[in-house]
Amino acid sequence: MGIEIERKFLTVSDGYRKNYQKKTYYKQGYITAEKTKTVRIRIAGEHAFITIKGATNHCSRIEYEYPIPVKDADEMLEKLCDKPLIEKYRYEYVYNGLKWEIDEFLGENEGLILAEIELETEDQPFDKPDFIGKEVTGDIRYYNAHLTHYPYSEWRK
């Protein structure tokens, strides 16, 4: 069983664009997105995955992820996943030895930029780059699965 420990933050600038290590286009959708479990299909660059996650407990949750053929992922995104799909560019940025992932959302969620860091333990200390703003870990509005049903573009209405 895998455990994901992740903290999520808003950004205050695009400083990550100066020294990022990698930029990848993501397209993902959800077959199911409930409080207790989600099943996600994701295409990341030239790779595809199915991911099953359990309920979030603070910043931890059970996670299983498996590679699948991109052709199958395309079909599942089109035929099985809720719409709109989540589309974003993910920037990988290493700061003081830890990898940050910064997501610039597209489409219905354009304008939203989130930064995440995965940790080994919930109480692991870490330094924040200067582009990191308010922490939103645990705020359901910023879960990708929630953004499918309540896109960022609708928040301002």
mmCIF file of C-alpha atoms in Angstrom:
data_model
loop_
_atom_site.group_PDB
_atom_site.id
_atom_site.type_symbol
_atom_site.label_atom_id
_atom_site.label_comp_id
_atom_site.label_asym_id
_atom_site.label_seq_id
_atom_site.Cartn_x
_atom_site.Cartn_y
_atom_site.Cartn_z
ATOM 1 C CA MET A 1 0.000 0.000 0.000
ATOM 2 C CA GLY A 2 1.309 3.448 -0.910
ATOM 3 C CA ILE A 3 0.798 6.537 1.212
ATOM 4 C CA GLU A 4 0.872 10.004 -0.323
ATOM 5 C CA ILE A 5 1.813 12.861 2.011
ATOM 6 C CA GLU A 6 1.315 16.132 0.200
ATOM 7 C CA ARG A 7 1.072 19.808 1.128
ATOM 8 C CA LYS A 8 -0.527 22.283 -1.282
ATOM 9 C CA PHE A 9 -0.013 26.051 -1.630
ATOM 10 C CA LEU A 10 -1.111 28.986 -3.742
ATOM 11 C CA THR A 11 1.640 30.896 -5.512
ATOM 12 C CA VAL A 12 2.372 34.616 -5.279
ATOM 13 C CA SER A 13 4.553 34.913 -8.393
ATOM 14 C CA ASP A 14 5.827 32.955 -11.371
ATOM 15 C CA GLY A 15 9.368 32.729 -9.943
ATOM 16 C CA TYR A 16 9.343 28.958 -10.568
ATOM 17 C CA ARG A 17 9.506 29.635 -14.312
ATOM 18 C CA LYS A 18 13.094 30.891 -14.018
ATOM 19 C CA ASN A 19 14.760 27.699 -12.814
ATOM 20 C CA TYR A 20 12.395 24.787 -13.320
ATOM 21 C CA GLN A 21 13.833 21.414 -14.299
ATOM 22 C CA LYS A 22 10.931 20.040 -16.342
ATOM 23 C CA LYS A 23 7.582 21.138 -17.847
ATOM 24 C CA THR A 24 4.940 18.547 -18.812
ATOM 25 C CA TYR A 25 1.413 18.794 -20.209
ATOM 26 C CA TYR A 26 -1.185 16.837 -18.192
ATOM 27 C CA LYS A 27 -4.708 15.807 -19.062
ATOM 28 C CA GLN A 28 -6.718 13.932 -16.473
ATOM 29 C CA GLY A 29 -10.221 12.957 -15.524
ATOM 30 C CA TYR A 30 -12.108 11.162 -12.808
ATOM 31 C CA ILE A 31 -14.160 7.996 -13.168
ATOM 32 C CA THR A 32 -15.312 8.494 -9.592
ATOM 33 C CA ALA A 33 -14.604 11.298 -7.145
ATOM 34 C CA GLU A 34 -16.119 10.804 -3.719
ATOM 35 C CA LYS A 35 -15.012 11.861 -0.240
ATOM 36 C CA THR A 36 -13.740 8.372 0.532
ATOM 37 C CA LYS A 37 -12.182 7.447 -2.811
ATOM 38 C CA THR A 38 -11.210 8.665 -6.270
ATOM 39 C CA VAL A 39 -10.273 6.869 -9.457
ATOM 40 C CA ARG A 40 -8.262 9.057 -11.813
ATOM 41 C CA ILE A 41 -7.053 8.582 -15.375
ATOM 42 C CA ARG A 42 -4.052 10.723 -16.307
ATOM 43 C CA ILE A 43 -1.918 11.323 -19.356
ATOM 44 C CA ALA A 44 1.353 13.016 -18.426
ATOM 45 C CA GLY A 45 3.447 13.791 -21.467
ATOM 46 C CA GLU A 46 3.802 10.469 -23.301
ATOM 47 C CA HIS A 47 2.779 8.266 -20.350
ATOM 48 C CA ALA A 48 -0.589 7.303 -18.879
ATOM 49 C CA PHE A 49 -1.714 6.071 -15.465
ATOM 50 C CA ILE A 50 -4.725 4.936 -13.507
ATOM 51 C CA THR A 51 -4.634 6.073 -9.882
ATOM 52 C CA ILE A 52 -6.847 5.005 -6.993
ATOM 53 C CA LYS A 53 -6.786 7.192 -3.879
ATOM 54 C CA GLY A 54 -8.459 6.895 -0.490
ATOM 55 C CA ALA A 55 -9.867 9.616 1.745
ATOM 56 C CA THR A 56 -7.546 12.431 2.778
ATOM 57 C CA ASN A 57 -6.566 12.565 6.445
ATOM 58 C CA HIS A 58 -4.931 15.989 6.966
ATOM 59 C CA CYS A 59 -2.242 15.727 4.266
ATOM 60 C CA SER A 60 -2.011 11.911 3.900
ATOM 61 C CA ARG A 61 -3.976 9.320 1.955
ATOM 62 C CA ILE A 62 -3.687 5.851 0.489
ATOM 63 C CA GLU A 63 -2.603 5.889 -3.158
ATOM 64 C CA TYR A 64 -2.099 3.188 -5.801
ATOM 65 C CA GLU A 65 -0.875 4.161 -9.271
ATOM 66 C CA TYR A 66 -0.322 1.930 -12.300
ATOM 67 C CA PRO A 67 0.849 2.620 -15.865
ATOM 68 C CA ILE A 68 -1.678 1.974 -18.638
ATOM 69 C CA PRO A 69 -1.485 2.344 -22.440
ATOM 70 C CA VAL A 70 -1.987 5.941 -23.613
ATOM 71 C CA LYS A 71 -4.590 4.765 -26.149
ATOM 72 C CA ASP A 72 -6.655 3.211 -23.331
ATOM 73 C CA ALA A 73 -6.288 6.369 -21.241
ATOM 74 C CA ASP A 74 -7.524 8.509 -24.164
ATOM 75 C CA GLU A 75 -10.599 6.307 -24.531
ATOM 76 C CA MET A 76 -11.328 6.343 -20.777
ATOM 77 C CA LEU A 77 -10.929 10.127 -20.615
ATOM 78 C CA GLU A 78 -13.374 10.505 -23.494
ATOM 79 C CA LYS A 79 -15.944 7.848 -22.552
ATOM 80 C CA LEU A 80 -15.787 7.280 -18.779
ATOM 81 C CA CYS A 81 -14.534 10.433 -17.048
ATOM 82 C CA ASP A 82 -16.564 13.358 -15.757
ATOM 83 C CA LYS A 83 -16.224 16.598 -17.719
ATOM 84 C CA PRO A 84 -14.616 19.042 -17.961
ATOM 85 C CA LEU A 85 -11.283 17.277 -17.898
ATOM 86 C CA ILE A 86 -8.428 18.814 -15.954
ATOM 87 C CA GLU A 87 -5.693 20.191 -18.202
ATOM 88 C CA LYS A 88 -2.538 21.813 -16.917
ATOM 89 C CA TYR A 89 1.160 22.342 -17.315
ATOM 90 C CA ARG A 90 3.208 20.947 -14.452
ATOM 91 C CA TYR A 91 6.580 22.483 -13.661
ATOM 92 C CA GLU A 92 9.079 20.543 -11.547
ATOM 93 C CA TYR A 93 11.205 22.780 -9.378
ATOM 94 C CA VAL A 94 13.841 21.565 -6.914
ATOM 95 C CA TYR A 95 14.445 23.739 -3.863
ATOM 96 C CA ASN A 96 16.838 22.810 -1.043
ATOM 97 C CA GLY A 97 16.824 19.181 -2.163
ATOM 98 C CA LEU A 98 13.025 18.745 -2.343
ATOM 99 C CA LYS A 99 10.908 18.653 -5.474
ATOM 100 C CA TRP A 100 8.018 21.082 -5.829
ATOM 101 C CA GLU A 101 5.378 20.568 -8.526
ATOM 102 C CA ILE A 102 3.672 23.713 -9.743
ATOM 103 C CA ASP A 103 0.475 23.312 -11.758
ATOM 104 C CA GLU A 104 -0.708 26.042 -14.132
ATOM 105 C CA PHE A 105 -4.279 25.081 -14.971
ATOM 106 C CA LEU A 106 -5.826 25.518 -18.414
ATOM 107 C CA GLY A 107 -9.357 25.517 -19.812
ATOM 108 C CA GLU A 108 -12.144 25.862 -17.231
ATOM 109 C CA ASN A 109 -9.541 26.264 -14.460
ATOM 110 C CA GLU A 110 -7.286 28.799 -16.205
ATOM 111 C CA GLY A 111 -5.830 31.361 -13.824
ATOM 112 C CA LEU A 112 -5.357 28.885 -10.973
ATOM 113 C CA ILE A 113 -1.757 28.034 -10.059
ATOM 114 C CA LEU A 114 -1.006 25.572 -7.266
ATOM 115 C CA ALA A 115 2.281 24.313 -5.838
ATOM 116 C CA GLU A 116 2.610 20.925 -4.128
ATOM 117 C CA ILE A 117 5.346 19.212 -2.216
ATOM 118 C CA GLU A 118 5.361 15.501 -1.337
ATOM 119 C CA LEU A 119 6.933 14.607 1.987
ATOM 120 C CA GLU A 120 8.183 11.468 3.719
ATOM 121 C CA THR A 121 6.334 12.269 6.969
ATOM 122 C CA GLU A 122 3.568 14.699 7.880
ATOM 123 C CA ASP A 123 5.869 16.649 10.191
ATOM 124 C CA GLN A 124 8.882 16.748 7.852
ATOM 125 C CA PRO A 125 10.380 20.259 7.863
ATOM 126 C CA PHE A 126 10.924 22.014 4.544
ATOM 127 C CA ASP A 127 11.854 25.434 3.233
ATOM 128 C CA LYS A 128 9.542 27.325 0.892
ATOM 129 C CA PRO A 129 10.738 29.097 -2.230
ATOM 130 C CA ASP A 130 9.800 32.790 -2.396
ATOM 131 C CA PHE A 131 6.976 32.173 -4.891
ATOM 132 C CA ILE A 132 5.017 30.093 -2.354
ATOM 133 C CA GLY A 133 1.997 31.761 -0.760
ATOM 134 C CA LYS A 134 -0.921 30.661 1.402
ATOM 135 C CA GLU A 135 -1.233 26.979 2.297
ATOM 136 C CA VAL A 136 -4.456 25.351 1.045
ATOM 137 C CA THR A 137 -3.789 21.753 2.112
ATOM 138 C CA GLY A 138 -7.127 20.213 3.071
ATOM 139 C CA ASP A 139 -9.217 22.895 1.319
ATOM 140 C CA ILE A 140 -11.442 20.768 -0.920
ATOM 141 C CA ARG A 141 -11.878 23.603 -3.446
ATOM 142 C CA TYR A 142 -8.309 23.014 -4.604
ATOM 143 C CA TYR A 143 -8.560 19.247 -5.117
ATOM 144 C CA ASN A 144 -8.291 18.394 -8.801
ATOM 145 C CA ALA A 145 -11.328 16.105 -8.517
ATOM 146 C CA HIS A 146 -13.358 18.993 -7.081
ATOM 147 C CA LEU A 147 -12.214 21.320 -9.874
ATOM 148 C CA THR A 148 -13.888 18.987 -12.368
ATOM 149 C CA HIS A 149 -17.309 19.748 -10.891
ATOM 150 C CA TYR A 150 -16.611 23.269 -9.608
ATOM 151 C CA PRO A 151 -14.094 24.827 -12.019
ATOM 152 C CA TYR A 152 -12.079 27.826 -10.955
ATOM 153 C CA SER A 153 -13.722 29.935 -13.679
ATOM 154 C CA GLU A 154 -17.058 29.553 -11.821
ATOM 155 C CA TRP A 155 -15.665 30.775 -8.478
ATOM 156 C CA ARG A 156 -15.644 34.402 -9.573
ATOM 157 C CA LYS A 157 -19.355 34.399 -10.491
#
